[in-house]
Amino acid sequence: MTRRMEGKVGRRFARRGAWRLLAALACLPGAEGVAAQVPDTVSRDTVSFQLRELRIEALRPVASVSGASAVRLSLQSPRVAAVPLLDEALREIPFLQVRENSRGEAQPTLRGTESRQLSVLVDGVPLTLGWDARTDLSLIPVDAAREIQLFRGISSVLHGPNVLGGVVSIEIGHGSVDADRRLNGMQGGMDATGAAFGGVRLGRTWSSGDGGVSVQAGGGYRTRDGVPLPGGVVQPAATDPNRRLNSDLDHVSAFFTGRAESEGGAWVSTSAFGYRAERGVPPELHVMNPRRWRLPEAKRAVGTVSAGTGWGRTPFGTGDFEVSIGVDVGDAQIDEFETLAYEDVAGQEFADDRTLTFRGLSDHELGDGIVRTALTVAETRHVERLVPGGESTFRQRLFSLGGEVELPLAGPGAGFWSGARVSLGASWDRGSTPETGGREARETIDDWGARIGGSAQIGSRVRFHMGASRRVRFPSLRELYSGALGRFVPNHELAPEILRAAEGGVTGTVEAFGAEVEAQAVLFVQSFSNAIVRTGLGDGRFRRENRRRVDAAGIELLGDARWGNVSLGGDLTWQNVNVTDRRFEGRSLRAEYQPGIAVGAHVESPLPAGFRARAAVEAIGRQYCVDPDFDADIALDPTARVDLVVSREFAVSGPFRTLQTSLSLDNLADATVFDQCGLPQPGRLLRLQFRLF
C-alpha cells in the first residue's frame, strides 16, 4: 500500500472508532520502535498507521483487532547485544523463553508449547518449514532486521502451515521507502573473555513523489573461544575450569535488501541473508553419555522476492495482491568424537537442505470491513549422509489455504459496541512425505483450522480482545526418521498435533501513583491432542511419541510505569501444564521445561552526565526434564539472574547522527541458571559495545 492510500484508508477506519484508541495508545510513553497497531496477519500492506519512531527503552504491548496479543522489540535498544544473533534478541522479549538444547541449538518455548509449535517468519516467509520444523536461533543473524515482533497465542490462519502456538516475525525487506536519507550504521564491541563482534550497514533511499527506491547491504562477524562457566558448576575433562567446555563460535554473515515503489502503489522487494559458522556443542553435565559433537561447518542462505500491486481499484471495489517466493538452502557437518578431548572422530553426519516456499496474499474491502486470503506451498528436501553408513533423501510437502474476514459489529453511535470488530477465519492444510529415505512411507494427511477473534474499546484508554482457534501441525521429517547419530529411535507412526486454544485480554493505560501506566493482561487456555513429546528409553536414547493430551492454562501480565525519565516495568507468566495419557494411568507425566511461573522486572533511571542505567531480574520457577539414562523426570530448582547496563548517547556529525555506547554486566551474581538439564547459561560476563546510526 502506498503512503497516500495507507493514510486515506487509515483515516476512513479511524472515523469509525475502532482505530482511534490504537492510535492514542501508540503515542503514549512506554512504546519502543515504530509504535503502530499491527493486525496479526502476514500481509505487510494491511490497514495500519505509520507513526513517528519513539526512542523509549520499554517493550510495547500490542493487542490486534482480530484478537491476538503481541509485543514488539527495537533492535537499537542498548540492552540488546550489538551485532545480535536471533537468540540474543529474543531473550529480551517477555513471555518467550529461549533455551540452548543438547544439540547446541537455541530454541523458543511459550505458553506450554515447544519449539516446533512456533513459527519464525522473515518478510512473511517461514524459516521453520524445513527438515526439523524449527530453526536454530543461535545462528540466525538479524543485522538487517528493522524490528522483531512476537505474536502470542491465537495466530492467524494466514501465517501458513504448522503455526500453532505463536509467531516470531522479522521484517527485513518489507516496509515503505522513506524520504531521501542514508541508512548507514556500524556496531561492535567485546567482552571480558576476549570475544569480539562487529558489523556494518550501508544504505540509501531515493524518493520521488509517492514512489522511491531503497537499497541496503552489510554484514557482521562474531568470534569467541568460549562462554564463562558459572560459579559452583563442575565439568569433566575441562582444560579451562572457568570456561564452558566446547562452547566456541566463529560466525560471519552478510545481507542485502532492496525495494522499489511506483507512484501508483505497485512495489517489488528482495531480501537475502546468509552465514557461515563453526562451533562447538557443549556436552550435557547430567548424563553418563553426553553428546560429544562439533560443527566444523554450517552454512545457510535465505532469499525472498516479493511484489505487490499496492492498494487500488478492483472490479469489486478496492484491494491489493502480493506474492512472495522464498529459497532457503544450507548444509552442515556434525563430527562425533570418541571422548571429551575432541580428538578422534567416531562418526559424521552431513546434511544438505533446501526449502522452497511460495506465498500469495490478498486484501480486499468488504463493505465496512476487509477480507484477506493467503496461499502457502512449501517443499523441503533433505539429503543425509552418515559415516559410517549411507546416504538417504527425504522430502516433505506442505500446503495451506486460509481466509479471514474482519467486520465491525456496529456503526458509530452504538455506544459500547461502536468500536467493536470481529474476525473470522478458516484454513485447509495438507502434508505429505513423497520421499522417506527408503523407510516406511506415510499417507497424505489433510486437516482444517479455524479462528474467531474480536475486540472492543471501553472509553478512550481501554480495549478488550478475545479469540479462539483450532490448528494442526504435521510431524517433521526429523521427528519421523532421524536417529541423530544414535541419540534417537525414529518413529514414523507419529500422528499430527492438534491445538485448540482460547484467550481473552485487556490492554490500556491508567493514571496511578503519579505515573502513567501502560499494561496488558491475557488469560489463556489451550489443549494439544496427540502432543509429540520425547521420552527416555532407559539406555541413554530418546524416542518421540504422541501423548493423548497436553493442557495448559494461565495468565500473562505486562506493564510499564513511567515517572518522567524513570521507568519501572515487568512481566509475569503463571501457567499450569498437564500431560495425560490413558496408557500411563497411575503414573505422573510432566511436561518438559514448562515452569509454573516466570517473572521479569526492570527499573531504568537517568544518571549524571547524560548516562542511563537499567537493572533487570529474571526468575524461573521449578521445571522438569527427562533423564534418558533412567527414563525418569528430574526437577530443576527455581533460579534467578540479575543483569545491569549503563548507556549513553552522543550526537555526532558526518555519515552518522548518533553514537550509542553501553557497558553491560550480565548475570551479576554469577548465578547457576540452567537452560536445560545439564546445560547452564553463561556465568558473569562484562561486555562493552557501541552503535553508530
XYZ file of C-alpha atoms in Angstrom:
693
model
C 0.000 0.000 0.000
C 1.464 3.421 -0.821
C 1.739 6.017 1.899
C -1.009 8.067 0.200
C -3.505 5.181 0.064
C -2.455 3.950 3.508
C -3.277 7.325 5.042
C -6.586 7.508 3.169
C -7.739 4.059 4.277
C -6.422 4.596 7.817
C -8.414 7.817 8.189
C -11.579 6.098 6.996
C -11.233 3.368 9.634
C -10.266 5.895 12.329
C -13.511 7.783 11.813
C -15.425 4.616 12.612
C -13.818 4.497 16.055
C -12.141 1.066 16.152
C -8.724 2.507 15.417
C -8.925 5.725 17.455
C -7.804 4.067 20.675
C -4.965 2.243 18.920
C -3.549 5.468 17.556
C -3.758 7.006 21.033
C -2.063 4.038 22.698
C 0.722 4.067 20.130
C 1.659 7.629 21.083
C 1.768 7.035 24.841
C 5.022 6.651 26.809
C 6.235 3.093 27.122
C 6.439 2.444 23.389
C 9.533 1.339 21.582
C 10.235 1.169 17.896
C 7.586 2.219 15.407
C 4.643 2.471 17.722
C 1.834 1.328 15.481
C -1.045 -1.073 15.822
C -0.322 -4.126 13.713
C -3.014 -6.547 12.546
C -1.734 -10.085 13.124
C -1.677 -11.186 9.532
C 1.365 -11.872 7.419
C 0.419 -9.222 4.893
C 2.519 -6.107 5.436
C 0.155 -3.978 3.402
C -2.915 -4.374 5.588
C -4.560 -1.341 7.134
C -2.229 0.283 9.671
C -0.935 3.624 10.895
C 2.588 4.855 10.199
C 3.549 6.940 13.245
C 6.773 8.535 14.359
C 9.512 6.470 15.984
C 9.725 6.750 19.770
C 13.135 6.258 21.380
C 11.995 4.919 24.759
C 13.514 1.808 26.300
C 10.432 -0.306 27.020
C 8.689 -3.105 25.227
C 5.309 -2.207 23.829
C 2.248 -4.437 24.265
C 0.045 -4.688 21.181
C -3.450 -6.175 21.017
C -4.731 -6.663 17.497
C -8.235 -6.087 16.200
C -8.506 -9.766 15.319
C -7.933 -10.887 18.893
C -4.265 -11.719 19.479
C -1.656 -10.257 21.813
C 1.826 -9.204 20.792
C 4.971 -7.374 21.856
C 7.490 -5.525 19.735
C 11.251 -5.033 20.199
C 13.517 -2.425 18.622
C 16.996 -3.750 17.870
C 18.545 -0.361 18.684
C 17.877 -0.819 22.396
C 21.129 -0.695 24.444
C 20.178 -3.877 26.292
C 20.211 -5.872 23.033
C 23.677 -7.133 22.136
C 25.363 -5.356 19.240
C 25.507 -7.463 16.056
C 22.970 -9.804 17.672
C 22.055 -13.296 16.694
C 18.341 -14.047 16.908
C 18.502 -15.861 20.240
C 20.236 -12.883 21.892
C 17.468 -10.558 20.725
C 14.601 -12.884 21.653
C 15.897 -13.323 25.206
C 14.923 -9.660 25.706
C 11.250 -10.298 24.827
C 8.943 -11.100 27.760
C 6.944 -14.343 27.964
C 9.239 -16.104 25.469
C 11.834 -18.459 26.936
C 14.873 -19.263 24.803
C 16.858 -22.403 25.640
C 20.044 -23.999 24.398
C 19.335 -27.685 23.796
C 21.710 -30.655 23.790
C 22.465 -30.126 20.071
C 23.782 -26.640 20.898
C 20.749 -25.057 19.234
C 18.764 -22.184 20.767
C 15.010 -22.861 20.686
C 11.940 -20.939 21.959
C 9.076 -22.057 24.190
C 5.873 -20.189 25.020
C 2.604 -20.938 26.850
C 3.088 -24.665 27.250
C 4.356 -25.070 23.687
C 7.703 -26.341 22.431
C 9.950 -25.010 19.691
C 8.326 -26.803 16.732
C 4.956 -25.252 17.580
C 6.186 -21.691 16.982
C 6.942 -20.200 13.595
C 9.757 -17.826 12.621
C 8.990 -15.631 9.592
C 11.366 -13.390 7.639
C 9.428 -10.979 5.439
C 6.481 -13.352 5.731
C 8.430 -16.417 4.521
C 8.820 -19.153 7.195
C 12.251 -20.408 8.297
C 10.584 -23.226 10.237
C 9.239 -25.471 7.461
C 12.454 -27.414 6.949
C 13.813 -30.839 7.899
C 13.334 -30.200 11.627
C 10.272 -27.866 11.543
C 12.288 -25.349 13.569
C 15.379 -23.199 13.141
C 18.475 -22.715 15.282
C 18.054 -19.211 16.703
C 21.707 -19.083 17.796
C 22.915 -18.980 14.171
C 20.341 -16.648 12.558
C 21.807 -13.129 12.149
C 19.438 -10.174 12.494
C 21.870 -7.495 11.261
C 19.352 -6.350 8.657
C 16.174 -6.505 10.752
C 14.036 -3.401 11.235
C 12.318 -4.876 14.294
C 11.108 -8.144 15.795
C 7.531 -8.872 16.819
C 6.187 -11.775 18.854
C 2.536 -12.693 18.225
C 1.351 -14.903 21.046
C -1.374 -17.471 21.179
C -4.224 -17.155 18.694
C -2.209 -16.980 15.479
C -3.714 -16.009 12.157
C -4.735 -18.792 9.746
C -2.905 -16.732 7.099
C 0.542 -17.488 8.523
C 0.682 -20.833 6.688
C 1.003 -24.478 7.784
C 2.371 -25.732 11.107
C 1.729 -22.470 13.004
C 0.208 -23.300 16.383
C 1.489 -21.500 19.438
C 2.836 -18.177 18.161
C 4.834 -16.329 15.518
C 8.172 -14.503 15.613
C 8.067 -12.016 12.744
C 11.268 -10.385 11.440
C 10.971 -7.530 8.934
C 13.963 -7.009 6.636
C 12.909 -6.029 3.123
C 9.305 -5.064 3.844
C 8.289 -1.533 4.790
C 7.620 1.609 2.767
C 10.506 3.596 1.289
C 11.222 6.654 3.446
C 12.227 10.107 2.255
C 15.734 10.593 0.871
C 18.220 9.613 3.563
C 21.255 7.495 4.244
C 20.876 4.240 6.154
C 24.464 3.755 7.261
C 25.332 2.136 10.567
C 28.152 0.457 12.463
C 28.166 -1.565 15.669
C 30.562 -3.713 17.595
C 32.230 -4.489 20.885
C 33.999 -7.074 23.001
C 33.607 -8.833 26.333
C 35.828 -9.877 29.211
C 36.528 -13.329 27.735
C 38.119 -11.774 24.630
C 35.112 -12.388 22.392
C 34.698 -9.751 19.670
C 31.837 -8.784 17.394
C 31.316 -6.125 14.751
C 29.047 -5.226 11.874
C 28.423 -2.588 9.231
C 25.381 -1.439 7.253
C 25.426 0.771 4.151
C 22.267 2.002 2.506
C 20.411 4.809 0.831
C 16.866 5.750 -0.121
C 15.742 7.875 -3.030
C 12.154 9.112 -3.227
C 10.112 10.710 -5.989
C 6.547 11.703 -5.242
C 4.892 8.696 -3.649
C 7.482 6.305 -5.108
C 11.098 5.569 -4.384
C 13.969 3.114 -4.108
C 15.758 1.775 -1.048
C 18.945 -0.347 -1.020
C 20.913 -1.714 1.940
C 23.801 -4.141 2.359
C 26.064 -5.166 5.179
C 27.421 -7.947 7.315
C 28.813 -8.979 10.644
C 31.443 -11.097 12.352
C 31.369 -12.799 15.754
C 34.071 -14.856 17.416
C 34.586 -16.330 20.898
C 36.768 -19.021 22.440
C 34.042 -19.969 24.903
C 31.494 -18.637 27.375
C 32.209 -18.264 31.111
C 31.191 -21.109 33.401
C 29.027 -20.018 36.346
C 30.452 -20.491 39.799
C 29.700 -23.778 41.519
C 29.385 -25.784 38.290
C 31.921 -28.561 37.776
C 32.503 -30.053 34.339
C 34.583 -33.108 33.402
C 37.606 -33.029 31.110
C 37.827 -29.237 31.190
C 41.180 -27.688 30.303
C 39.949 -24.277 31.491
C 37.874 -24.535 34.700
C 36.421 -21.039 34.144
C 35.111 -21.606 30.620
C 32.300 -23.841 29.358
C 33.768 -26.816 27.530
C 33.406 -26.789 23.720
C 31.437 -23.511 23.625
C 33.488 -21.657 20.991
C 31.979 -19.930 17.942
C 33.159 -18.291 14.708
C 30.334 -16.748 12.695
C 30.324 -14.475 9.634
C 27.174 -13.156 7.950
C 26.046 -10.845 5.160
C 22.769 -9.379 3.929
C 21.228 -7.345 1.105
C 17.811 -5.711 0.786
C 16.228 -3.687 -1.967
C 12.807 -2.181 -2.523
C 11.235 -0.101 -5.282
C 7.817 1.581 -5.199
C 5.932 3.281 -8.013
C 3.755 6.361 -7.557
C 0.762 4.192 -8.405
C 1.444 1.958 -5.396
C 2.960 -1.141 -7.038
C 6.148 -2.362 -5.410
C 8.821 -5.039 -5.572
C 11.313 -6.012 -2.884
C 14.074 -8.520 -2.325
C 15.993 -9.547 0.757
C 18.746 -12.056 1.312
C 20.990 -13.055 4.173
C 23.442 -15.845 4.788
C 26.009 -17.074 7.275
C 28.898 -19.452 7.669
C 29.763 -20.757 11.123
C 31.967 -23.157 13.040
C 31.095 -24.006 16.625
C 31.293 -26.468 19.438
C 28.375 -28.147 21.180
C 28.750 -28.030 24.999
C 28.194 -31.516 26.474
C 25.384 -32.142 28.972
C 26.582 -32.426 32.551
C 23.843 -34.714 33.884
C 24.109 -37.842 31.700
C 26.629 -40.671 31.507
C 26.959 -40.445 27.718
C 26.715 -36.777 26.655
C 26.905 -35.577 23.078
C 30.495 -35.106 22.013
C 29.762 -33.045 18.926
C 31.359 -30.285 16.925
C 30.054 -28.488 13.845
C 33.146 -27.766 11.733
C 30.925 -26.062 9.164
C 27.341 -24.827 8.998
C 26.202 -22.690 6.060
C 22.836 -21.205 5.185
C 21.443 -18.700 2.692
C 17.876 -17.366 2.689
C 16.426 -15.175 -0.030
C 12.974 -13.766 -0.762
C 11.494 -11.878 -3.689
C 8.137 -10.184 -3.169
C 5.920 -7.988 -5.316
C 2.596 -6.281 -4.775
C 0.047 -4.273 -6.683
C -0.493 -1.704 -3.944
C -3.908 -0.688 -2.681
C -6.139 0.306 -5.580
C -9.316 -0.210 -7.552
C -10.505 -3.712 -8.483
C -13.654 -4.913 -10.313
C -15.232 -5.435 -6.874
C -14.039 -2.332 -5.000
C -10.530 -1.719 -3.640
C -7.820 -4.117 -2.582
C -4.288 -5.329 -3.188
C -2.401 -8.533 -4.040
C 1.071 -9.727 -3.072
C 3.246 -12.726 -3.965
C 6.472 -13.939 -2.345
C 8.947 -16.647 -3.275
C 11.440 -17.845 -0.682
C 14.541 -20.020 -1.075
C 16.262 -21.473 1.995
C 19.380 -23.582 1.331
C 22.078 -24.821 3.647
C 24.440 -27.608 4.557
C 26.071 -28.690 7.775
C 28.550 -31.223 9.086
C 28.456 -32.838 12.520
C 31.505 -34.630 13.883
C 31.018 -37.018 16.826
C 34.117 -37.727 18.914
C 35.224 -40.706 20.976
C 35.938 -38.694 24.120
C 35.502 -35.197 25.543
C 39.049 -34.442 24.427
C 37.569 -33.959 20.920
C 40.468 -35.627 19.140
C 39.311 -38.882 17.493
C 36.207 -38.748 15.272
C 33.827 -41.678 15.829
C 31.111 -40.732 13.338
C 29.945 -37.997 10.998
C 26.687 -36.658 9.648
C 26.469 -34.478 6.528
C 23.227 -32.644 5.762
C 22.129 -30.814 2.625
C 18.860 -28.893 2.972
C 16.656 -26.975 0.561
C 13.227 -25.459 1.188
C 11.220 -23.606 -1.459
C 8.202 -21.557 -0.409
C 5.537 -19.734 -2.412
C 3.067 -17.358 -0.803
C 0.178 -15.445 -2.318
C -1.665 -12.838 -0.230
C -4.624 -10.595 -0.950
C -6.614 -7.924 0.917
C -9.941 -6.559 -0.252
C -12.566 -4.254 1.154
C -15.793 -5.921 2.181
C -18.284 -3.142 2.882
C -17.035 -1.562 6.117
C -14.678 -4.492 6.698
C -11.891 -6.317 4.940
C -11.314 -9.855 3.670
C -7.849 -11.415 3.498
C -6.667 -14.644 1.897
C -3.328 -16.460 1.830
C -1.939 -19.473 -0.036
C 1.293 -21.134 1.111
C 3.022 -24.002 -0.706
C 6.354 -25.340 0.580
C 8.626 -28.258 -0.291
C 11.556 -29.406 1.835
C 14.299 -31.718 0.601
C 16.896 -33.123 2.977
C 19.852 -35.286 1.943
C 21.554 -37.075 4.833
C 24.890 -38.898 4.606
C 26.183 -40.853 7.601
C 29.783 -42.026 8.103
C 29.771 -44.918 8.764
C 26.519 -45.517 6.941
C 24.947 -44.439 3.686
C 23.031 -41.635 2.011
C 19.274 -41.038 2.265
C 16.976 -38.464 0.682
C 13.800 -37.148 2.306
C 11.107 -34.799 1.032
C 8.074 -33.206 2.620
C 5.392 -31.049 1.009
C 3.132 -28.704 2.955
C 0.128 -26.751 1.714
C -2.146 -24.233 3.408
C -5.033 -22.149 2.080
C -6.573 -19.679 4.525
C -9.021 -16.816 4.570
C -10.132 -14.268 7.159
C -12.828 -11.617 7.204
C -12.871 -8.692 9.607
C -16.068 -6.690 10.171
C -17.432 -4.040 12.549
C -20.183 -5.234 14.872
C -21.940 -1.859 14.826
C -21.608 1.604 13.357
C -20.824 4.936 15.052
C -23.186 5.963 17.827
C -23.793 2.404 19.004
C -22.403 3.073 22.478
C -20.302 0.241 23.889
C -20.231 -1.560 20.536
C -19.278 1.455 18.388
C -15.630 0.384 18.207
C -16.128 -3.384 18.290
C -14.822 -5.539 15.461
C -14.857 -9.284 14.846
C -12.598 -11.520 12.753
C -13.449 -14.972 11.387
C -11.054 -17.299 9.603
C -10.643 -20.840 8.266
C -7.853 -22.842 6.625
C -7.244 -26.149 4.873
C -3.824 -27.752 5.419
C -2.163 -30.745 3.759
C 1.067 -32.616 4.496
C 2.798 -35.393 2.544
C 6.212 -37.121 2.518
C 6.904 -38.329 -1.045
C 10.478 -39.450 -0.179
C 11.354 -41.150 3.102
C 14.928 -42.359 2.615
C 13.782 -45.889 1.764
C 11.891 -46.224 5.060
C 8.203 -46.567 5.846
C 6.082 -44.204 3.734
C 3.215 -42.144 5.145
C -0.175 -41.322 3.725
C -1.054 -37.759 2.745
C -2.874 -36.041 5.616
C -5.476 -33.267 5.258
C -6.867 -31.259 8.142
C -8.566 -27.954 8.839
C -8.084 -24.907 11.006
C -10.365 -22.120 12.171
C -10.238 -18.970 14.221
C -12.558 -16.356 15.661
C -11.425 -13.154 17.315
C -12.666 -9.743 18.231
C -12.034 -6.551 20.143
C -13.919 -3.633 21.676
C -12.817 -0.384 23.261
C -14.114 0.918 26.582
C -13.826 4.646 26.998
C -10.743 6.232 25.498
C -7.948 4.173 27.038
C -9.013 0.563 27.494
C -9.510 -2.150 24.925
C -10.620 -5.774 25.280
C -9.759 -8.590 22.897
C -10.566 -12.299 22.751
C -10.199 -15.209 20.378
C -10.283 -18.970 19.874
C -8.710 -21.253 17.293
C -8.033 -24.786 16.096
C -4.787 -25.550 14.227
C -2.831 -28.626 13.118
C 0.911 -29.393 12.897
C 2.342 -32.233 10.801
C 5.385 -34.062 12.232
C 8.704 -33.003 10.745
C 10.969 -35.312 8.768
C 13.491 -35.309 11.624
C 10.846 -36.359 14.169
C 9.734 -39.192 11.893
C 13.015 -40.575 10.583
C 16.161 -39.171 12.241
C 18.368 -41.206 14.576
C 20.598 -38.170 15.403
C 23.789 -40.272 15.369
C 22.292 -42.886 17.670
C 20.651 -40.484 20.149
C 17.049 -41.145 18.999
C 14.973 -44.116 17.907
C 12.883 -42.970 14.893
C 9.088 -43.218 14.992
C 7.450 -42.937 11.568
C 3.983 -43.536 13.056
C 3.711 -40.131 14.737
C 0.296 -38.508 14.258
C -0.243 -34.759 13.661
C -0.686 -32.500 16.661
C -3.950 -30.560 17.011
C -4.175 -27.372 19.077
C -7.398 -25.942 20.467
C -6.850 -22.617 22.188
C -8.678 -19.598 23.536
C -7.561 -16.336 25.092
C -9.004 -13.058 26.348
C -7.247 -9.930 27.440
C -7.286 -6.214 28.090
C -4.790 -3.534 27.053
C -4.876 0.051 28.278
C -3.427 2.921 30.254
C -4.280 4.317 33.679
C -3.021 7.068 35.987
C -1.678 5.605 39.240
C 0.742 6.856 41.921
C 1.603 9.883 39.844
C 2.643 7.801 36.869
C 1.071 6.777 33.615
C 0.892 3.003 33.475
C 0.505 1.023 30.271
C -0.413 -2.611 30.843
C -1.771 -5.776 29.296
C -3.311 -8.845 30.924
C -4.147 -12.026 28.993
C -5.852 -15.219 30.163
C -5.233 -18.301 28.014
C -6.250 -21.950 27.839
C -5.078 -24.471 25.268
C -5.072 -28.202 24.646
C -2.789 -30.243 22.375
C -4.239 -33.524 21.148
C -1.658 -36.137 20.048
C 1.044 -33.890 21.503
C 4.513 -35.031 20.391
C 6.911 -35.382 23.327
C 10.273 -37.067 23.798
C 10.617 -39.975 26.218
C 13.702 -41.648 27.641
C 14.249 -45.335 26.874
C 16.488 -46.062 29.856
C 19.582 -46.720 27.725
C 20.675 -43.147 27.031
C 18.420 -42.776 23.974
C 15.148 -40.942 23.347
C 12.053 -41.677 21.287
C 9.356 -39.239 20.201
C 5.822 -40.332 20.968
C 2.287 -38.959 20.841
C 0.589 -38.264 24.143
C -3.194 -38.141 24.368
C -3.258 -34.535 25.529
C -1.163 -31.684 26.896
C -3.274 -28.967 28.524
C -2.084 -25.517 29.562
C -3.860 -22.630 31.264
C -2.515 -19.438 32.724
C -2.233 -15.684 32.759
C 0.286 -13.248 31.265
C 0.818 -9.764 32.707
C 2.900 -6.988 31.148
C 3.227 -3.461 32.476
C 5.319 -0.318 32.323
C 5.040 2.745 34.587
C 6.849 5.994 33.911
C 7.622 8.961 36.152
C 9.332 11.435 33.852
C 12.592 9.751 32.788
C 12.307 6.946 35.338
C 10.510 3.746 34.358
C 9.549 0.588 36.194
C 8.156 -2.436 34.386
C 7.918 -6.158 34.253
C 6.145 -9.248 33.048
C 4.746 -12.360 34.688
C 3.596 -15.694 33.297
C 1.751 -18.121 35.537
C 0.757 -21.396 33.923
C -0.324 -24.917 34.756
C 0.690 -27.540 32.176
C -0.628 -31.115 32.466
C 0.183 -34.224 30.399
C -2.389 -37.047 30.258
C -2.395 -40.419 28.506
C -4.554 -43.476 29.230
C -1.605 -45.772 28.501
C 0.168 -44.398 31.590
C -2.658 -44.302 34.130
C -1.302 -44.130 37.651
C 1.980 -42.577 36.505
C 2.717 -38.858 36.847
C 3.629 -37.388 33.472
C 5.334 -34.000 33.392
C 5.821 -31.561 30.534
C 9.490 -30.802 29.912
C 10.748 -27.272 30.534
C 7.391 -25.723 31.388
C 7.872 -23.753 34.632
C 4.770 -22.851 36.620
C 5.896 -19.250 36.935
C 8.297 -16.925 35.118
C 8.881 -13.328 36.201
C 10.844 -10.449 34.752
C 11.238 -6.956 36.203
C 13.330 -3.903 35.391
C 13.959 -0.362 36.556
C 15.559 2.327 34.418
C 16.735 5.760 35.527
C 18.895 8.637 34.329
C 22.353 9.158 35.848
C 24.566 12.248 35.946
C 26.351 13.390 32.770
C 23.632 12.072 30.489
C 24.056 8.376 31.313
C 21.174 5.944 31.847
C 21.171 2.794 33.982
C 18.950 -0.248 33.719
C 18.748 -3.165 36.150
C 16.739 -6.277 35.265
C 15.965 -9.510 37.076
C 14.603 -12.729 35.583
C 13.276 -15.587 37.711
C 12.088 -19.039 36.618
C 10.118 -21.424 38.815
C 10.542 -25.178 39.205
C 10.567 -27.198 35.973
C 11.348 -30.749 34.881
C 13.340 -32.642 32.265
C 13.620 -36.273 31.125
C 16.716 -38.256 32.138
C 17.423 -40.689 29.264
C 19.594 -42.914 31.463
C 16.791 -43.797 33.868
C 13.600 -42.831 31.987
C 12.733 -40.514 34.882
C 11.882 -36.865 35.448
C 14.487 -34.572 37.018
C 13.427 -31.400 38.847
C 15.245 -28.137 38.171
C 15.077 -25.808 41.164
C 13.861 -22.199 40.789
C 16.563 -19.812 39.590
C 17.087 -16.075 39.130
C 19.632 -13.805 37.492
C 20.330 -10.055 37.505
C 21.665 -8.007 34.581
C 22.905 -4.400 34.575
C 23.537 -1.984 31.719
C 24.742 1.625 31.693
C 24.421 3.520 28.413
C 24.829 6.950 26.895
C 24.060 8.530 23.546
C 26.101 11.246 21.854
C 25.211 13.422 18.878
C 27.871 13.117 16.164
C 28.457 14.627 12.745
C 29.442 13.091 9.447
C 27.789 9.991 7.967
C 26.150 9.155 11.332
C 23.846 11.111 13.650
C 24.102 9.200 16.925
C 26.735 7.250 18.857
C 25.280 4.868 21.435
C 27.646 3.252 23.939
C 26.867 0.777 26.704
C 28.609 -1.258 29.378
C 26.753 -4.406 30.462
C 27.268 -6.815 33.313
C 25.307 -9.980 32.592
C 24.471 -12.415 35.406
C 25.768 -10.071 38.082
C 25.672 -12.667 40.884
C 27.270 -15.402 38.742
C 24.149 -17.498 39.374
C 23.752 -21.037 38.045
C 20.762 -20.912 35.702
C 20.050 -23.984 33.580
C 18.582 -23.606 30.105
C 18.001 -27.356 30.143
C 19.185 -30.180 32.382
C 22.979 -30.212 32.392
C 23.245 -27.076 30.217
C 23.903 -23.941 32.298
C 23.674 -20.399 30.959
C 26.928 -18.391 30.899
C 28.265 -17.048 34.159
C 29.137 -13.437 34.982
C 30.157 -11.522 31.847
C 31.258 -7.910 31.288
C 30.506 -6.524 27.816
C 31.348 -3.199 26.145
C 29.616 -2.236 22.901
C 28.745 0.682 20.618
C 26.324 1.565 17.838
C 26.603 4.323 15.232
C 23.440 5.170 13.294
